[in-house]
mmCIF file of C-alpha atoms in Angstrom:
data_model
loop_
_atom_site.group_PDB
_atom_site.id
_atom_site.type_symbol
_atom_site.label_atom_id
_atom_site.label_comp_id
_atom_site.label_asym_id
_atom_site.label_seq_id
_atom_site.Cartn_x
_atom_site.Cartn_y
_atom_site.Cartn_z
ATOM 1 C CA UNK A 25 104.398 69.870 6.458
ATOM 2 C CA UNK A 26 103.191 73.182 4.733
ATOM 3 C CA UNK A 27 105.537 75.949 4.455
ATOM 4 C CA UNK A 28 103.521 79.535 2.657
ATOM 5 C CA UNK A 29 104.532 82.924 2.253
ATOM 6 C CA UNK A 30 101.665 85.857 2.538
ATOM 7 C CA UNK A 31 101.731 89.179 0.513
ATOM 8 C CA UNK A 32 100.698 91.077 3.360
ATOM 9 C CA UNK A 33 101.705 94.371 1.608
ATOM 10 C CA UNK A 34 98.024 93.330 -0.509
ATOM 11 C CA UNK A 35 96.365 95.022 2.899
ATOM 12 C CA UNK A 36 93.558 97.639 1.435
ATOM 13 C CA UNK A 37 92.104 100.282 3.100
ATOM 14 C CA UNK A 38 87.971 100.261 3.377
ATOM 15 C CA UNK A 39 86.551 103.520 2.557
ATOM 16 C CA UNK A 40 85.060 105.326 5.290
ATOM 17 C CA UNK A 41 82.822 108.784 4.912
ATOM 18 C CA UNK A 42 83.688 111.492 7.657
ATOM 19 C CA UNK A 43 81.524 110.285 10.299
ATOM 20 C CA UNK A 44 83.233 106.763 10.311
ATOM 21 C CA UNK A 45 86.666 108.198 11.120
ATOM 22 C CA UNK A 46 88.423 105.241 12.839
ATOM 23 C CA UNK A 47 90.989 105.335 15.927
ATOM 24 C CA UNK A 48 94.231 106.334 14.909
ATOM 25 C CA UNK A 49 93.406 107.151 11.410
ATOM 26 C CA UNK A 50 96.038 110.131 11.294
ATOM 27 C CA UNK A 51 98.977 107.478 11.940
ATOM 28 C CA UNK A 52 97.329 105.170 9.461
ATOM 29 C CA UNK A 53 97.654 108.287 7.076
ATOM 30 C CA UNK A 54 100.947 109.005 7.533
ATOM 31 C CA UNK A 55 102.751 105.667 7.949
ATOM 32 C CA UNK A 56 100.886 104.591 4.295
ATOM 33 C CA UNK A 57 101.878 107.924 2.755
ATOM 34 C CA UNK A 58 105.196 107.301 3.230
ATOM 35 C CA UNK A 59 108.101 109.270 0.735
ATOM 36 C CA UNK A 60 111.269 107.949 -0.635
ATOM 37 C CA UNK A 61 114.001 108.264 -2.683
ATOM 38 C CA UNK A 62 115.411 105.127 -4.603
ATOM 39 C CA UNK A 63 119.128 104.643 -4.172
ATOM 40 C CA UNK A 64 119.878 104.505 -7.942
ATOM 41 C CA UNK A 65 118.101 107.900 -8.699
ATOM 42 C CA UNK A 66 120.150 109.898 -6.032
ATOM 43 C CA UNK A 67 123.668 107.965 -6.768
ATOM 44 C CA UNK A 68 123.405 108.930 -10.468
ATOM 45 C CA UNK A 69 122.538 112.699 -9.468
ATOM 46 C CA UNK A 70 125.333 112.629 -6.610
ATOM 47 C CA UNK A 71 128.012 110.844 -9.490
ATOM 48 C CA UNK A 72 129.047 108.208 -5.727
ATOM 49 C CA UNK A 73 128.138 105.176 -4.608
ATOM 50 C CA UNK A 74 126.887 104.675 -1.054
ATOM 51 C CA UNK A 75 127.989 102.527 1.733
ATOM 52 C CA UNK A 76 126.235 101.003 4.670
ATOM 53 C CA UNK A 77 129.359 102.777 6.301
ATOM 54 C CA UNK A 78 128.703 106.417 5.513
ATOM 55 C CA UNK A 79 125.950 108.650 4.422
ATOM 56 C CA UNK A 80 124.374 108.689 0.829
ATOM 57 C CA UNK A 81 124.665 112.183 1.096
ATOM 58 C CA UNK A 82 125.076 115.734 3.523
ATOM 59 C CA UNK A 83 121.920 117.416 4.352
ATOM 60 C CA UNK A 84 122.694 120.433 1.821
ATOM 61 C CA UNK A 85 122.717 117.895 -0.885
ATOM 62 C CA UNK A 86 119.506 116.135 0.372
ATOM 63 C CA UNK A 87 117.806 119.570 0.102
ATOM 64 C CA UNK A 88 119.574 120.544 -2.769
ATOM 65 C CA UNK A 89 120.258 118.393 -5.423
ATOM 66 C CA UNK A 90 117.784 114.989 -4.078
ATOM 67 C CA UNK A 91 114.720 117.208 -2.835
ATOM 68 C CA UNK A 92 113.863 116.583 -6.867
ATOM 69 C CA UNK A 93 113.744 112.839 -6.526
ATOM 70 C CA UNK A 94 111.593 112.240 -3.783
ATOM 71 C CA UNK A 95 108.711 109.680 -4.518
ATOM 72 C CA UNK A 96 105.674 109.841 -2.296
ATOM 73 C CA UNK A 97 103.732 106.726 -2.063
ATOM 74 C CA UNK A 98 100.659 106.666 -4.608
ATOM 75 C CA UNK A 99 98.769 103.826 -2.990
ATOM 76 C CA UNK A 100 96.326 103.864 -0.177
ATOM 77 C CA UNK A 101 98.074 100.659 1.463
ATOM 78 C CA UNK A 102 101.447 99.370 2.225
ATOM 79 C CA UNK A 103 103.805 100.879 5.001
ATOM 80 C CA UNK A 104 107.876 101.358 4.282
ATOM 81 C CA UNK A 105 109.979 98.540 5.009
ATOM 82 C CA UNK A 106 111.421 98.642 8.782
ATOM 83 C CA UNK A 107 109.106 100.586 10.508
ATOM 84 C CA UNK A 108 108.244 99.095 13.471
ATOM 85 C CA UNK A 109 104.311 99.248 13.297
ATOM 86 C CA UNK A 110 104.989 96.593 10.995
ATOM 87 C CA UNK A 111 105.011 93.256 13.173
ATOM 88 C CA UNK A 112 102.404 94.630 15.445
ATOM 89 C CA UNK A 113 99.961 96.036 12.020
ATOM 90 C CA UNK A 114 100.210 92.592 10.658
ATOM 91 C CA UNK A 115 99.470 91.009 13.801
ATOM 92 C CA UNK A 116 96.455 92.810 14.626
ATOM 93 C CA UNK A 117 95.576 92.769 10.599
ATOM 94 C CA UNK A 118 95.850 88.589 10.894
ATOM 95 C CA UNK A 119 94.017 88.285 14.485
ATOM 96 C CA UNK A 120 90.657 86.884 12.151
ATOM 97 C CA UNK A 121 92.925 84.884 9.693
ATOM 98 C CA UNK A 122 94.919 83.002 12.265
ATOM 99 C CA UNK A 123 91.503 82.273 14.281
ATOM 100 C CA UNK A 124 90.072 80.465 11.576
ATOM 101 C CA UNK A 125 93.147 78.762 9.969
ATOM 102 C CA UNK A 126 93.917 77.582 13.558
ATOM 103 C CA UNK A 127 90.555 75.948 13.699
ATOM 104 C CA UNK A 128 90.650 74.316 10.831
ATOM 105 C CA UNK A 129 94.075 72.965 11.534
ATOM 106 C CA UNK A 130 92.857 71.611 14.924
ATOM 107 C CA UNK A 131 90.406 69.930 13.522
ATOM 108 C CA UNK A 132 92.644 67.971 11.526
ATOM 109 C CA UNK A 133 95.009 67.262 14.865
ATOM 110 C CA UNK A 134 97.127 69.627 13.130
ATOM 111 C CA UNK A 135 99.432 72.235 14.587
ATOM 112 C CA UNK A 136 99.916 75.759 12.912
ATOM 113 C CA UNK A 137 101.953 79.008 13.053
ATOM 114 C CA UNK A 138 102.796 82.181 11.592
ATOM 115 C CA UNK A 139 105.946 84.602 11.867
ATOM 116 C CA UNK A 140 104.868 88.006 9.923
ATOM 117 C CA UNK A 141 104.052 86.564 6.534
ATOM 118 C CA UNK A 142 105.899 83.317 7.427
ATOM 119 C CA UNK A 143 103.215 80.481 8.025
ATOM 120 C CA UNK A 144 103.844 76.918 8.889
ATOM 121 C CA UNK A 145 101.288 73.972 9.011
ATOM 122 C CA UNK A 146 101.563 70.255 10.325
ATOM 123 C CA UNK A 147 99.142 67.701 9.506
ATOM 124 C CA UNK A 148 99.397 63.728 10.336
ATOM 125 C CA UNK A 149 99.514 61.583 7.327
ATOM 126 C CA UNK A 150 96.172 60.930 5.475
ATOM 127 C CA UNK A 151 94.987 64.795 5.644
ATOM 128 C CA UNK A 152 93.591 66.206 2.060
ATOM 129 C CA UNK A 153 96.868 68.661 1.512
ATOM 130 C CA UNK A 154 95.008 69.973 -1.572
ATOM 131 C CA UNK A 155 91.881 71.153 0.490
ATOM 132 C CA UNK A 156 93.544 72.364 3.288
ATOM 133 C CA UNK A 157 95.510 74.158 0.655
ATOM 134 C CA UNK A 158 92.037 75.534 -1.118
ATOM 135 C CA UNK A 159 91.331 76.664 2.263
ATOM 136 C CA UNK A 160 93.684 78.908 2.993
ATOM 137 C CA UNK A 161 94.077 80.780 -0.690
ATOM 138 C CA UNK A 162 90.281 81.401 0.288
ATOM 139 C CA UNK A 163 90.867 82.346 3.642
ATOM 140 C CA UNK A 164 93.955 84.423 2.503
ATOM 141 C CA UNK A 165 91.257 86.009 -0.056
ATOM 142 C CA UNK A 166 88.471 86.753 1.731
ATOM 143 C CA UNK A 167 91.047 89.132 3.874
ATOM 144 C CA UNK A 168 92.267 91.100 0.702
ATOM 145 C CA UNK A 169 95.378 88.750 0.465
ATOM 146 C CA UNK A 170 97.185 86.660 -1.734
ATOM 147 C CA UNK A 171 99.773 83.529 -0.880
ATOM 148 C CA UNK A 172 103.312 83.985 -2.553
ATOM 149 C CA UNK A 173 102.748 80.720 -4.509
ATOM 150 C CA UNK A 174 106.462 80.701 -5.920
ATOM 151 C CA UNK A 175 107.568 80.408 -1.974
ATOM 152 C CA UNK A 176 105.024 77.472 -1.266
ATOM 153 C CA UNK A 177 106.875 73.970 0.308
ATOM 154 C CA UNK A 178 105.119 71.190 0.716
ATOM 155 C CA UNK A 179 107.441 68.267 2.382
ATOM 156 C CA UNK A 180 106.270 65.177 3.572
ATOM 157 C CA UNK A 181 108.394 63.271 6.514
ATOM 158 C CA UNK A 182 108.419 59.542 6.841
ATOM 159 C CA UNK A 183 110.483 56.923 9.180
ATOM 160 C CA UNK A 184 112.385 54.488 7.655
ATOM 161 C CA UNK A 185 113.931 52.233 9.929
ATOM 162 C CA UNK A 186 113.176 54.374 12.741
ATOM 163 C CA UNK A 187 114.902 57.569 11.270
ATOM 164 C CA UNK A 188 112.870 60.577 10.119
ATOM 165 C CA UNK A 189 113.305 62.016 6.409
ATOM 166 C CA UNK A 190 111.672 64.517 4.502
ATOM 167 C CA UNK A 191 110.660 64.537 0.996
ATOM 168 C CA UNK A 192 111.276 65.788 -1.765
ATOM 169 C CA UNK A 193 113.092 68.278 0.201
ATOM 170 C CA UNK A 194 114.475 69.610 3.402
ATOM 171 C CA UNK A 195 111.937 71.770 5.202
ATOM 172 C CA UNK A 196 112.957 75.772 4.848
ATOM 173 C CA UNK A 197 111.397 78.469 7.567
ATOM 174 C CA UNK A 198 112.482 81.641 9.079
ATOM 175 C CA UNK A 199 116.091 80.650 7.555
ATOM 176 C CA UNK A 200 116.659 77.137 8.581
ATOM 177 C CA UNK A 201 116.137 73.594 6.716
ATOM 178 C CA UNK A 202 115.230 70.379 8.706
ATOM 179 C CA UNK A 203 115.111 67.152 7.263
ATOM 180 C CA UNK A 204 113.795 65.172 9.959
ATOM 181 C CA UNK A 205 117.208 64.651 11.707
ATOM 182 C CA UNK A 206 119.374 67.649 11.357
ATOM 183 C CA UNK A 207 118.714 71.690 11.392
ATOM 184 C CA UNK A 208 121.195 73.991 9.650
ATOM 185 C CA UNK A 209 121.389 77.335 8.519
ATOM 186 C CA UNK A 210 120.310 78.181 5.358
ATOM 187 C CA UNK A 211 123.485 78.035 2.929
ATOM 188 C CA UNK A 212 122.530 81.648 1.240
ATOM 189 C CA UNK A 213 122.934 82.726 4.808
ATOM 190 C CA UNK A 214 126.039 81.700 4.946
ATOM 191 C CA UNK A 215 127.410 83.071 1.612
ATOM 192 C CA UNK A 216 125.894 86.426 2.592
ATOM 193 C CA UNK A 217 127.788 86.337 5.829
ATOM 194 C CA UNK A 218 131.475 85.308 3.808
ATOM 195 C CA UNK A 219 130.479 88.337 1.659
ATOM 196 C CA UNK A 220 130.401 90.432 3.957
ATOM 197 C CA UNK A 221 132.901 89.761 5.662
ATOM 198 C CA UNK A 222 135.504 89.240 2.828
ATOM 199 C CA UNK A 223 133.955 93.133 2.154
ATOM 200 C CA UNK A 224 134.520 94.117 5.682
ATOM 201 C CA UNK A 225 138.486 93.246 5.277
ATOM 202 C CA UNK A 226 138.913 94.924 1.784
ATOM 203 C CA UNK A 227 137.695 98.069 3.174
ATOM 204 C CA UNK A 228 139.761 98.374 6.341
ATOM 205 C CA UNK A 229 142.872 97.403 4.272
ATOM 206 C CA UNK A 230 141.784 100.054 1.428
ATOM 207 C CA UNK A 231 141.816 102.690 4.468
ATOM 208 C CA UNK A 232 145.381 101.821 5.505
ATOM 209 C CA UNK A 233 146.480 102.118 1.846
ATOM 210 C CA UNK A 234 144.498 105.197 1.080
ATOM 211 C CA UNK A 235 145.756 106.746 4.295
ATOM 212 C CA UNK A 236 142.380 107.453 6.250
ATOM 213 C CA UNK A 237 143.935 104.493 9.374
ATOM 214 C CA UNK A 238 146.828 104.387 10.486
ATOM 215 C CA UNK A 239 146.271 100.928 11.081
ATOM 216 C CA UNK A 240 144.549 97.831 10.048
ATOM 217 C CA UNK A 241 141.725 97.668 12.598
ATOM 218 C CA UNK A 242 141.334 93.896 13.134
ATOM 219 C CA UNK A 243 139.461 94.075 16.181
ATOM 220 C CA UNK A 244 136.272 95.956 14.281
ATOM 221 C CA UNK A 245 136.450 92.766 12.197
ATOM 222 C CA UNK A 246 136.590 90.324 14.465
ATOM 223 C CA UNK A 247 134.330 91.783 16.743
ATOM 224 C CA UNK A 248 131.450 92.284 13.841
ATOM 225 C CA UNK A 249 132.195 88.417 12.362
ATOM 226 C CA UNK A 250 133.629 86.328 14.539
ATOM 227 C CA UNK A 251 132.025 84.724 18.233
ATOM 228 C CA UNK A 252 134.620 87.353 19.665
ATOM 229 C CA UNK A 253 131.906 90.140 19.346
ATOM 230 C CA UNK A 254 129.725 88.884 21.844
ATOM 231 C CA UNK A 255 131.026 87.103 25.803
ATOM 232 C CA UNK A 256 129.694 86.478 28.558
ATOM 233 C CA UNK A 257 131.453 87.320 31.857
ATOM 234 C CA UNK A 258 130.759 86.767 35.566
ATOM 235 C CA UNK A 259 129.747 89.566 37.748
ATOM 236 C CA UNK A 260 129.633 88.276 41.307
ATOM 237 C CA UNK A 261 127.776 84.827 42.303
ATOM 238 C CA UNK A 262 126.059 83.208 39.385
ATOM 239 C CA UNK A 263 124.868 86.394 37.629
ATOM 240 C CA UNK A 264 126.447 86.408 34.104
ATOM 241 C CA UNK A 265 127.033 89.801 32.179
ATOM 242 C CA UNK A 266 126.705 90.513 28.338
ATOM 243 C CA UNK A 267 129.429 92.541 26.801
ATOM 244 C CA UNK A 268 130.049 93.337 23.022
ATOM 245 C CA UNK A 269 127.536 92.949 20.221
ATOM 246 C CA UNK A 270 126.105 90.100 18.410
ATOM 247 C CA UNK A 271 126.787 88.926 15.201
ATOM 248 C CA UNK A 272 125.959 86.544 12.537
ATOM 249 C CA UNK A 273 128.386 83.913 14.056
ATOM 250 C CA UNK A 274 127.171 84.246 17.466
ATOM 251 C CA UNK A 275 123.540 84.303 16.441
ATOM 252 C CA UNK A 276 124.392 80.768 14.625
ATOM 253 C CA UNK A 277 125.655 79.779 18.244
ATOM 254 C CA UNK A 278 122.985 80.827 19.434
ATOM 255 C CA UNK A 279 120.692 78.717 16.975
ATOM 256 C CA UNK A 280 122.946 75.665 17.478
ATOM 257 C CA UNK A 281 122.129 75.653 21.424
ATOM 258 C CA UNK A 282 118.473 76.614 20.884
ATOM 259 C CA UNK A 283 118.127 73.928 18.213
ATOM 260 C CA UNK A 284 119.989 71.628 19.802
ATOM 261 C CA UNK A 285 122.520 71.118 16.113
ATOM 262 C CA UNK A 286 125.808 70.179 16.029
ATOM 263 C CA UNK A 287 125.510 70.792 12.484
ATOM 264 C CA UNK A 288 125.413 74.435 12.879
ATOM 265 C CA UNK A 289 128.401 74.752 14.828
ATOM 266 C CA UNK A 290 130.067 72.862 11.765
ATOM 267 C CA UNK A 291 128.850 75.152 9.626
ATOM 268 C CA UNK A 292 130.931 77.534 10.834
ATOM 269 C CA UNK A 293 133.217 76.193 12.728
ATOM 270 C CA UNK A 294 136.257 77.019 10.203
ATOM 271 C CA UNK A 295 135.424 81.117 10.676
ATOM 272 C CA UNK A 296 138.522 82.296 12.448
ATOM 273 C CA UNK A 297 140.516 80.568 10.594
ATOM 274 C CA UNK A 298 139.322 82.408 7.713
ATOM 275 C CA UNK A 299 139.266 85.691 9.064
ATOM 276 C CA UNK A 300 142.661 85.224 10.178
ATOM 277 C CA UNK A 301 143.877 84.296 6.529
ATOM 278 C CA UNK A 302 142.505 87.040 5.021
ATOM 279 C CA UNK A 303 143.750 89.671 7.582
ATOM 280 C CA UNK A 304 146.992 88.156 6.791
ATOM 281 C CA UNK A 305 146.472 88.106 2.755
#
């Protein structure tokens, strides 16, 4: 099993005189020359640290005191994080590079696939790792890209006794490790979700205390961290209605029913518990 990671932000544009204008050129030219402002230049010139919560700044500060800062991109290639051209770019940008890789794959009774910059490879024992490996840094090169070698995985999974293992290491991809028998969630996941939340209960009990709520708000907490954010609820026959918003928690639920993995639900199975202690604390 091959896990790589692409740099697909390595994308350059061909020159093209004025009578080779391409299709859609003026979006091309505006999503690529894309400005900015980096969030330590404008909370030094603001003297405030920002929030997810509230605004870096008003609009008479943007224009008057961050209008300075703005960076404009100097590089014919690249698009800003988020936008959503991005998936679909990359996709249409890969169309070639997934052909070929797909074919060579096959041709080893191999199966492949590729989320974004994400790309996964299975092979049956006895296949020349190393050339298929050679293959693709060409392949990824001969499309103006480069493989993220410090992300590369290369596990092999054997049964013993009947029970699959990997080795040296579980398998990691799009945020989940396998080692032949059980899938969990990736345990910097997890201790981004604990941050956050332990974050999300310090500020609602700073608001109390500095007077901004009247009360502690526990139902914005456990409706953003807990599986309380998102039910399901019958509305007449079998039809089943979604109410609230997911979450980390319930996207692990989620996972755990997809995936079929007890083991997630372990993970975090001690959550409310938690979040009550904390409120309490």
């Amino acid at each position: 099993m091959i896990r790589l990671d692409v740099n697909l932000d390595r994308r350059r544009k061909k020159k093209s005189g004025p009578n080779h204008a391409r299709p859609g050129k003026r979006l091309f030219k505006s999503i690529t020359k894309f400005a900015y402002i980096r969030q330590n230049d404008a909370e030094c010139a603001l003297g405030k640290n920002s929030t997810r919560r509230r605004p870096v700044c008003s609009e008479l500060e943007l224009r008057s005191t961050l209008s300075k800062l703005v960076r404009k991109n100097p590089n014919n290639f690249g698009i800003p994080q988020g936008s959503p051209l991005s998936g679909l770019l990359s996709n249409i940008f890969m169309l070639d590079f997934d052909a070929k890789l797909s074919t060579e794959v096959s041709r080893l009774s191999g199966n492949y696939w590729r989320y974004s910059d994400d790309i996964l490879i299975l092979v049956p024992e006895g296949a020349n790792v190393e050339e298929l490996l050679n293959f693709v840094t060409n392949l990824l090169s001969s499309n103006g890209l480069a493989e993220n070698v410090n992300k590369r995985l290369v596990v092999d999974f054997k049964s013993n006794a009947g029970v699959l293992k990997s080795s040296p290491q579980m398998l990691q991809y799009l945020g989940f490790l396998f080692d032949g028998e059980r899938t969990l969630i990736r345990p910097s996941s997890l201790s981004r979700y604990w941050r956050k939340l332990k974050s999300a209960v310090k500020r609602q009990k700073y608001l109390v205390e500095s007077g901004e709520s009247e009360r502690l708000r526990s139902n914005h907490i456990y409706q953003g961290y807990s599986h309380l954010g998102y039910r399901r609820r019958r509305v007449g026959g079998s039809r089943e209605k979604h109410s609230g918003c997911g979450n980390f928690i319930t996207y692990a639920l989620n996972a755990s029913l997809v995936l079929d993995s007890n083991e997630i639900r372990g993970q975090i199975s001690g959550h409310m518990n938690v979040i009550d202690d904390l409120l309490k604390n």
